[in-house]
Amino acid sequence: MAAPTNIHPVFNSLLTRADKEKLLSQHARVIWLTGLSGAGKTTIARQFEIELNKMGYLTQILDGDNVRTGINNNLGFSEDDRFENIRRIAEVSKLFLDCGIICINSFISPTKKIRQMARDIIGNENFIEVYVNASLAVCEKRDTKGLYQKARAGEIRNFTGIGAPFEPPEHPDIELKTDTPTIAESVAQGLEMILPLIQYKKF
Ligand code: ADP
């Protein structure tokens, strides 16, 4: 749909992202957690937020189930709707970025194409791709939401890992293998790599 012609957004009089980052003493990024259902994205996102909050960072979590019951409650799981879901999430993330806030996004985002779209909208320099990597066998055994069982029973079509593929990122910025490490170990491993990217530096 083309943008309406009678809308005249004004951006040049607004404070810049740098002004807001200075106020918050942090650099904004989008931490994008991708991986199979049950791999640990939501668990790690929540722990990242708790730990970063203790260190004085302002964050916002965007999570699949929450977004789908709110801003994206009119979208399903067709390919078009999956793209629109991620497109809106990426645009919302950009608003947080412009406000200097660190966005922690937890979405299966199963294909390279869909993650690339998010990266293009958010900007390569702002995007930290975290591959939360647990094997299908482990995720299916955890079956935290009972979805694998339903997918195996044919009750959910196109479920990622069963009826639809998950394309692992080839060069993620961070890979957290979550089959065997404890949650605390995975969180610590991720934060060690994220902190240098968000620590405030005066230029
Ligand atoms: P997702 O959001 O990817 O669907 P969840 O975070 O909802 O996954 O569920 C992951 C499950 O795996 C939780 O029950 C969590 O306690 C467990 N788990 C075990 N080890 C880890 C780990 N190292 N990192 C994250 N989660 C883990």
XYZ file of N, CA and C and ligand atoms in Angstrom:
636
model
N 0.846 -1.188 0.000
C 0.000 0.000 0.000
C 0.893 1.255 0.000
N 0.611 2.197 -0.893
C 1.428 3.403 -0.952
C 1.107 4.309 0.236
N 2.123 5.082 0.673
C 1.906 5.997 1.792
C 0.970 7.115 1.352
N 0.055 7.558 2.229
C -0.835 8.658 1.855
C -0.019 9.913 1.542
N -0.508 10.738 0.616
C 0.279 11.895 0.181
C 0.109 13.103 1.090
N -0.928 13.090 1.947
C -1.178 14.271 2.784
C -0.552 14.162 4.169
N 0.450 13.304 4.285
C 1.151 13.164 5.572
C 2.544 13.750 5.425
N 2.909 14.611 6.374
C 4.196 15.315 6.264
C 4.992 15.120 7.547
N 5.672 13.985 7.669
C 6.423 13.765 8.908
C 7.569 14.758 9.053
N 7.757 15.235 10.274
C 8.852 16.172 10.539
C 9.849 15.463 11.437
N 11.063 15.271 10.961
C 12.065 14.585 11.763
C 13.203 15.513 12.198
N 13.409 16.599 11.451
C 14.652 17.341 11.675
C 14.676 18.157 12.954
N 13.483 18.361 13.577
C 13.501 19.150 14.803
C 13.570 18.259 16.044
N 13.557 16.929 15.839
C 13.574 16.036 16.986
C 14.980 15.899 17.539
N 15.060 15.570 18.814
C 16.355 15.218 19.382
C 16.875 13.980 18.654
N 18.161 13.839 18.597
C 18.724 12.684 17.896
C 18.815 11.479 18.828
N 19.049 10.342 18.198
C 19.278 9.122 18.983
C 20.502 9.310 19.882
N 21.518 9.993 19.354
C 22.744 10.196 20.163
C 22.419 10.989 21.428
N 21.526 11.983 21.329
C 21.128 12.741 22.522
C 20.507 11.812 23.557
N 19.682 10.900 23.064
C 18.963 10.013 23.986
C 19.903 8.948 24.569
N 20.829 8.468 23.744
C 21.817 7.498 24.247
C 22.688 8.142 25.335
N 22.996 9.419 25.130
C 23.800 10.138 26.128
C 23.030 10.224 27.448
N 21.757 10.559 27.344
C 20.914 10.645 28.544
C 20.894 9.315 29.300
N 20.833 8.231 28.528
C 20.711 6.897 29.128
C 22.066 6.248 29.412
N 23.139 6.885 28.935
C 24.500 6.316 29.071
C 24.569 4.890 28.532
N 24.052 4.710 27.341
C 24.123 3.381 26.713
C 24.041 3.560 25.202
N 24.468 2.527 24.491
C 24.255 2.509 23.046
C 23.155 1.516 22.730
N 22.214 1.958 21.923
C 21.064 1.118 21.596
C 21.449 0.091 20.537
N 20.917 -1.088 20.685
C 21.052 -2.148 19.687
C 19.778 -2.971 19.714
N 19.580 -3.772 18.645
C 18.526 -4.774 18.673
C 19.206 -6.138 18.802
N 18.937 -6.802 19.904
C 19.483 -8.148 20.140
C 18.424 -9.116 19.625
N 18.718 -9.765 18.508
C 17.693 -10.573 17.823
C 17.966 -12.056 18.069
N 17.118 -12.678 18.924
C 17.305 -14.092 19.251
C 16.494 -14.939 18.276
N 17.182 -15.820 17.583
C 16.514 -16.706 16.622
C 16.822 -18.156 16.991
N 15.884 -19.058 16.726
C 16.105 -20.466 17.036
C 14.776 -21.198 17.111
N 14.867 -22.501 17.224
C 13.667 -23.344 17.279
C 12.813 -23.016 18.503
N 11.551 -23.366 18.421
C 10.685 -23.274 19.595
C 11.259 -24.188 20.682
N 11.420 -23.668 21.874
C 11.976 -24.459 22.977
C 13.486 -24.368 23.090
N 14.127 -23.623 22.186
C 15.597 -23.529 22.235
C 16.060 -22.706 23.437
N 15.219 -21.768 23.880
C 15.597 -20.963 25.051
C 15.577 -19.461 24.804
N 14.974 -19.024 23.714
C 14.978 -17.589 23.376
C 14.306 -16.740 24.464
N 13.106 -17.135 24.852
C 12.358 -16.340 25.831
C 13.064 -16.340 27.178
N 13.538 -17.505 27.580
C 14.251 -17.634 28.863
C 15.474 -16.725 28.871
N 16.253 -16.772 27.804
C 17.485 -15.983 27.746
C 17.150 -14.492 27.634
N 16.133 -14.142 26.846
C 15.737 -12.728 26.707
C 15.391 -12.152 28.078
N 14.631 -12.900 28.864
C 14.222 -12.405 30.192
C 15.427 -12.241 31.112
N 16.334 -13.206 31.053
C 17.522 -13.109 31.915
C 18.448 -11.987 31.461
N 18.561 -11.812 30.150
C 19.346 -10.667 29.652
C 18.757 -9.385 30.236
N 17.440 -9.280 30.168
C 16.802 -8.035 30.626
C 17.062 -7.813 32.116
N 16.924 -8.867 32.906
C 17.133 -8.733 34.358
C 18.577 -8.312 34.649
N 19.532 -8.993 34.006
C 20.944 -8.694 34.272
C 21.303 -7.290 33.786
N 20.800 -6.914 32.616
C 21.126 -5.592 32.088
C 20.497 -4.504 32.950
N 19.294 -4.767 33.432
C 18.633 -3.799 34.318
C 19.483 -3.564 35.572
N 20.028 -4.650 36.129
C 20.874 -4.515 37.334
C 22.083 -3.632 37.043
N 22.548 -3.688 35.789
C 23.736 -2.908 35.423
C 23.363 -1.502 34.970
N 22.074 -1.183 34.982
C 21.665 0.181 34.655
C 21.274 0.411 33.200
N 21.025 -0.657 32.459
C 20.626 -0.488 31.051
C 19.104 -0.535 30.916
N 18.591 0.327 30.031
C 17.151 0.338 29.741
C 16.885 -0.525 28.512
N 16.008 -1.497 28.685
C 15.743 -2.474 27.618
C 14.245 -2.612 27.377
N 13.900 -3.214 26.264
C 12.502 -3.577 25.983
C 12.502 -4.943 25.301
N 11.708 -5.861 25.843
C 11.587 -7.181 25.208
C 10.425 -7.176 24.230
N 10.659 -7.690 23.052
C 9.561 -7.984 22.116
C 9.561 -9.494 21.921
N 8.412 -10.104 22.147
C 8.338 -11.565 22.155
C 7.176 -12.011 21.276
N 7.378 -13.124 20.585
C 6.391 -13.617 19.612
C 4.967 -13.641 20.133
N 4.753 -14.325 21.240
C 3.381 -14.500 21.727
C 2.754 -13.167 22.128
N 3.557 -12.294 22.752
C 3.009 -10.999 23.174
C 2.632 -10.133 21.986
N 3.517 -10.091 21.003
C 3.258 -9.255 19.834
C 2.046 -9.783 19.058
N 1.936 -11.098 19.025
C 0.829 -11.685 18.256
C -0.527 -11.532 18.955
N -0.517 -11.246 20.255
C -1.813 -10.983 20.900
C -2.123 -9.484 20.897
N -1.150 -8.659 20.482
C -1.378 -7.212 20.459
C -1.310 -6.659 19.060
N -0.241 -5.952 18.775
C -0.136 -5.215 17.501
C -0.335 -6.124 16.276
N 0.032 -7.375 16.393
C -0.078 -8.279 15.239
C -1.191 -9.319 15.401
N -2.236 -8.951 16.127
C -3.277 -9.963 16.384
C -4.149 -10.265 15.165
N -3.907 -9.554 14.084
C -4.659 -9.852 12.853
C -3.842 -10.721 11.895
N -2.702 -11.243 12.365
C -1.840 -12.017 11.460
C -1.822 -13.496 11.840
N -1.739 -14.349 10.823
C -1.647 -15.797 11.037
C -0.252 -16.298 10.715
N -0.169 -17.504 10.199
C 1.144 -18.123 9.978
C 1.401 -18.465 8.510
N 0.639 -17.846 7.599
C 0.955 -18.013 6.176
C 2.296 -17.321 5.926
N 2.900 -17.593 4.767
C 4.206 -16.978 4.521
C 4.098 -15.455 4.513
N 3.048 -14.927 3.887
C 2.866 -13.468 3.839
C 2.721 -12.896 5.243
N 1.932 -13.580 6.067
C 1.696 -13.067 7.421
C 2.954 -13.160 8.276
N 3.746 -14.206 8.085
C 5.005 -14.317 8.839
C 5.929 -13.147 8.482
N 5.960 -12.789 7.207
C 6.790 -11.651 6.794
C 6.265 -10.356 7.388
N 4.944 -10.177 7.321
C 4.354 -8.948 7.856
C 4.580 -8.867 9.370
N 4.482 -10.001 10.038
C 4.759 -10.062 11.484
C 6.165 -9.522 11.766
N 7.128 -10.047 11.068
C 8.526 -9.644 11.324
C 8.779 -8.209 10.837
N 8.142 -7.823 9.740
C 8.331 -6.442 9.248
C 7.868 -5.439 10.308
N 6.683 -5.667 10.868
C 6.176 -4.733 11.892
C 7.076 -4.738 13.126
N 7.522 -5.931 13.529
C 8.401 -6.027 14.706
C 9.689 -5.242 14.454
N 10.226 -5.378 13.261
C 11.468 -4.661 12.938
C 11.226 -3.147 12.968
N 10.083 -2.708 12.457
C 9.786 -1.270 12.472
C 9.598 -0.767 13.911
N 8.935 -1.558 14.730
C 8.747 -1.167 16.132
C 10.116 -1.114 16.831
N 10.966 -2.093 16.529
C 12.317 -2.111 17.125
C 13.072 -0.839 16.772
N 12.867 -0.381 15.548
C 13.566 0.832 15.092
C 13.136 2.052 15.914
N 11.881 2.085 16.295
C 11.410 3.195 17.138
C 12.118 3.163 18.497
N 12.265 1.961 19.054
C 12.981 1.857 20.334
C 14.443 2.272 20.157
N 15.053 1.808 19.070
C 16.448 2.179 18.786
C 16.606 3.687 18.738
N 15.699 4.343 18.039
C 15.780 5.795 17.895
C 15.597 6.492 19.235
N 15.032 5.772 20.185
C 14.846 6.316 21.525
C 16.021 5.932 22.434
N 17.007 5.250 21.876
C 18.207 4.898 22.650
C 18.060 3.637 23.486
N 16.978 2.909 23.258
C 16.657 1.754 24.101
C 17.154 0.454 23.455
N 17.643 -0.448 24.285
C 18.124 -1.755 23.799
C 16.918 -2.688 23.690
N 16.708 -3.188 22.499
C 15.543 -4.027 22.235
C 15.998 -5.495 22.237
N 15.303 -6.330 22.970
C 15.656 -7.757 23.018
C 14.509 -8.519 22.370
N 14.750 -9.042 21.198
C 13.674 -9.653 20.412
C 13.808 -11.165 20.384
N 12.700 -11.828 20.644
C 12.723 -13.278 20.722
C 11.697 -13.841 19.731
N 12.197 -14.212 18.574
C 11.309 -14.705 17.509
C 11.976 -15.876 16.791
N 11.207 -16.913 16.503
C 11.784 -18.062 15.793
C 12.478 -17.579 14.521
N 11.826 -16.675 13.790
C 12.343 -16.111 12.531
C 13.162 -17.162 11.761
N 12.449 -18.135 11.156
C 13.094 -19.375 10.715
C 13.935 -19.302 9.437
N 13.727 -18.293 8.612
C 14.460 -18.325 7.338
C 15.480 -17.181 7.243
N 16.475 -17.422 6.391
C 17.496 -16.385 6.184
C 16.852 -15.131 5.616
N 15.885 -15.346 4.720
C 15.232 -14.215 4.059
C 14.502 -13.326 5.074
N 13.822 -13.952 5.996
C 13.028 -13.177 6.961
C 13.958 -12.422 7.920
N 15.077 -13.063 8.306
C 16.023 -12.378 9.205
C 16.745 -11.260 8.458
N 16.998 -11.490 7.173
C 17.652 -10.441 6.386
C 16.750 -9.219 6.264
N 15.443 -9.467 6.097
C 14.517 -8.336 6.019
C 14.575 -7.522 7.317
N 14.569 -8.220 8.443
C 14.633 -7.528 9.735
C 15.939 -6.726 9.823
N 17.036 -7.353 9.425
C 18.345 -6.687 9.479
C 18.359 -5.444 8.584
N 17.740 -5.558 7.401
C 17.716 -4.421 6.470
C 16.928 -3.252 7.053
N 15.802 -3.554 7.686
C 14.970 -2.483 8.267
C 15.697 -1.846 9.456
N 16.279 -2.682 10.301
C 16.884 -2.202 11.549
C 18.253 -1.563 11.302
N 18.941 -2.029 10.263
C 20.282 -1.514 9.953
C 21.326 -2.492 10.468
N 22.214 -2.867 9.590
C 23.230 -3.871 9.915
C 24.015 -3.524 11.184
N 24.331 -2.224 11.307
C 25.185 -1.790 12.421
C 24.454 -1.839 13.773
N 23.124 -1.969 13.707
C 22.334 -1.973 14.949
C 21.899 -3.372 15.373
N 22.163 -4.344 14.516
C 21.534 -5.655 14.618
C 22.526 -6.674 15.178
N 22.188 -7.280 16.307
C 23.036 -8.345 16.860
C 22.252 -9.653 16.742
N 22.682 -10.506 15.836
C 21.967 -11.765 15.626
C 22.509 -12.816 16.597
N 21.615 -13.341 17.431
C 22.007 -14.363 18.408
C 21.295 -15.662 18.040
N 22.072 -16.649 17.672
C 21.488 -17.948 17.326
C 21.418 -18.787 18.595
N 20.200 -18.997 19.084
C 19.991 -19.831 20.262
C 19.819 -21.253 19.733
N 20.887 -22.013 19.885
C 21.006 -23.264 19.145
C 20.845 -24.483 20.051
N 19.634 -25.023 20.042
C 19.407 -26.328 20.682
C 18.956 -27.275 19.581
N 19.310 -28.542 19.711
C 18.939 -29.503 18.672
C 17.422 -29.718 18.707
N 16.916 -30.155 17.559
C 15.473 -30.448 17.473
C 15.096 -31.503 18.519
N 15.974 -32.506 18.695
C 15.665 -33.585 19.643
C 15.473 -33.029 21.057
N 16.363 -32.115 21.438
C 16.255 -31.537 22.790
C 15.003 -30.663 22.894
N 14.766 -29.845 21.886
C 13.578 -28.960 21.921
C 12.301 -29.785 22.011
N 12.299 -30.871 21.249
C 11.095 -31.710 21.223
C 10.913 -32.411 22.574
N 12.008 -32.785 23.184
C 11.923 -33.421 24.501
C 11.430 -32.420 25.548
N 11.938 -31.163 25.463
C 11.476 -30.134 26.411
C 9.992 -29.859 26.179
N 9.623 -29.693 24.946
C 8.257 -29.369 24.505
C 7.519 -28.501 25.522
N 8.134 -27.333 25.800
C 7.659 -26.455 26.878
C 6.186 -26.049 26.706
N 5.743 -25.937 25.462
C 4.360 -25.485 25.252
C 3.473 -26.592 24.677
N 4.002 -27.802 24.590
C 3.225 -28.925 24.054
C 2.978 -28.834 22.551
N 3.734 -27.950 21.895
C 3.460 -27.702 20.463
C 4.044 -28.785 19.563
N 5.195 -29.356 19.979
C 5.788 -30.411 19.141
C 4.854 -31.619 19.078
N 4.278 -31.943 20.232
C 3.363 -33.076 20.285
C 2.183 -32.832 19.336
N 1.678 -31.604 19.367
C 0.552 -31.271 18.484
C 0.984 -31.315 17.024
N 2.181 -30.826 16.755
C 2.666 -30.827 15.370
C 2.846 -32.263 14.868
N 3.421 -33.120 15.722
C 3.603 -34.540 15.345
C 2.259 -35.229 15.122
N 1.250 -34.765 15.862
C -0.086 -35.363 15.717
C -0.844 -34.769 14.520
N -0.189 -33.841 13.825
C -0.816 -33.245 12.635
C -1.806 -32.139 12.973
N -1.772 -31.675 14.230
C -2.722 -30.620 14.624
C -2.210 -29.224 14.283
N -0.887 -29.088 14.093
C -0.332 -27.793 13.673
C 0.461 -28.030 12.399
N 0.000 -27.423 11.335
C 0.725 -27.567 10.073
C 1.851 -26.535 10.041
N 2.868 -26.805 9.263
C 3.981 -25.863 9.071
C 4.678 -25.464 10.369
N 4.716 -26.354 11.335
C 5.413 -26.013 12.582
C 6.921 -26.111 12.334
N 7.639 -25.056 12.712
C 9.075 -24.986 12.412
C 9.816 -26.165 13.045
N 10.583 -26.858 12.231
C 11.358 -28.016 12.696
C 10.657 -29.327 12.385
N 9.317 -29.276 12.217
C 8.566 -30.504 11.911
C 8.031 -30.423 10.471
N 7.088 -29.502 10.241
C 6.505 -29.392 8.895
C 7.086 -28.255 8.081
N 7.949 -27.458 8.686
C 8.574 -26.329 7.983
C 10.018 -26.233 8.444
N 10.907 -25.804 7.542
C 12.335 -25.831 7.891
C 12.757 -24.685 8.810
N 13.834 -24.925 9.553
C 14.547 -23.831 10.221
C 15.910 -23.734 9.545
N 16.193 -22.584 8.986
C 17.503 -22.375 8.336
C 18.452 -21.731 9.347
N 19.429 -22.466 9.852
C 20.327 -21.878 10.861
C 21.103 -20.704 10.264
N 21.340 -19.658 11.050
C 22.173 -18.556 10.561
C 23.574 -19.071 10.254
N 24.141 -18.608 9.134
C 25.492 -19.080 8.770
C 26.569 -18.361 9.562
N 26.351 -17.056 9.765
C 27.365 -16.268 10.485
C 26.694 -15.420 11.552
N 26.114 -16.060 12.559
C 25.484 -15.243 13.614
C 26.543 -14.439 14.352
N 26.158 -13.293 14.895
C 27.111 -12.513 15.695
C 27.471 -13.293 16.953
N 26.483 -14.006 17.485
C 26.689 -14.792 18.705
C 25.949 -16.116 18.543
N 26.584 -17.208 18.937
C 25.874 -18.490 18.948
C 25.886 -19.036 20.372
N 24.713 -19.292 20.894
C 24.606 -19.874 22.225
C 24.058 -21.283 22.075
N 24.883 -22.263 22.393
C 24.430 -23.659 22.322
C 23.735 -23.976 23.638
N 22.470 -24.300 23.572
C 21.691 -24.412 24.811
C 21.226 -25.838 25.111
N 21.807 -26.834 24.434
C 21.461 -28.230 24.733
C 21.862 -28.605 26.155
N 23.118 -28.320 26.501
C 23.627 -28.798 27.791
C 24.007 -27.699 28.795
N 24.459 -26.521 28.368
C 24.836 -25.525 29.392
C 23.636 -25.115 30.242
N 23.930 -24.599 31.447
C 22.834 -24.087 32.276
C 22.375 -22.749 31.693
N 21.199 -22.311 32.125
C 20.687 -21.009 31.677
C 21.694 -19.919 32.049
N 22.193 -19.982 33.288
C 23.137 -18.950 33.750
C 24.383 -18.913 32.871
N 24.869 -20.083 32.461
C 26.069 -20.117 31.600
C 25.773 -19.490 30.236
N 24.620 -19.827 29.660
C 24.283 -19.273 28.340
C 24.117 -17.757 28.416
N 23.485 -17.284 29.485
C 23.259 -15.844 29.645
C 24.599 -15.120 29.801
N 25.477 -15.688 30.613
C 26.785 -15.065 30.828
C 27.580 -15.019 29.525
N 27.518 -16.101 28.768
C 28.240 -16.159 27.486
C 27.734 -15.076 26.527
N 26.421 -14.906 26.475
C 25.848 -13.890 25.588
C 26.210 -12.486 26.035
N 26.077 -12.234 27.333
C 26.313 -10.873 27.835
C 27.767 -10.444 27.647
N 28.665 -11.395 27.751
C 30.080 -11.059 27.579
C 30.322 -10.430 26.198
N 29.584 -10.916 25.214
C 29.770 -10.392 23.853
C 28.912 -9.159 23.584
N 27.802 -9.045 24.293
C 26.881 -7.920 24.044
C 27.362 -6.640 24.745
N 27.888 -6.800 25.962
C 28.223 -5.614 26.762
C 29.151 -4.617 26.053
N 30.216 -5.086 25.380
C 31.083 -4.095 24.712
C 30.345 -3.289 23.638
N 29.245 -3.831 23.123
C 28.528 -3.140 22.047
C 27.542 -2.090 22.580
N 27.184 -2.190 23.852
C 26.178 -1.259 24.393
C 26.755 -0.305 25.432
N 27.990 -0.595 25.896
C 28.602 0.288 26.895
C 28.804 1.668 26.287
N 28.441 2.705 27.037
C 28.464 4.060 26.481
C 29.888 4.557 26.284
N 30.127 5.026 25.061
C 31.436 5.609 24.781
C 31.193 7.036 24.330
N 31.936 7.960 24.910
C 31.841 9.355 24.459
C 32.706 9.499 23.230
N 32.170 10.166 22.191
C 32.970 10.310 20.965
C 33.616 11.664 20.899
P 11.760 -20.513 23.214
O 11.446 -19.108 23.658
O 12.989 -20.595 22.356
O 10.577 -21.204 22.592
P 11.743 -21.111 26.030
O 12.698 -20.116 26.617
O 10.279 -20.833 26.147
O 12.151 -21.372 24.505
O 12.014 -22.545 26.670
C 13.320 -23.063 26.827
C 13.342 -24.150 27.905
O 14.645 -24.710 27.961
C 13.013 -23.618 29.291
O 12.212 -24.556 29.964
C 14.418 -23.506 29.938
O 14.351 -23.677 31.351
C 15.155 -24.670 29.296
N 16.624 -24.508 29.200
C 17.523 -25.444 29.595
N 18.787 -25.025 29.390
C 18.701 -23.780 28.864
C 19.701 -22.822 28.455
N 21.001 -23.052 28.518
N 19.260 -21.646 27.950
C 17.932 -21.390 27.844
N 16.940 -22.257 28.202
C 17.327 -23.448 28.730
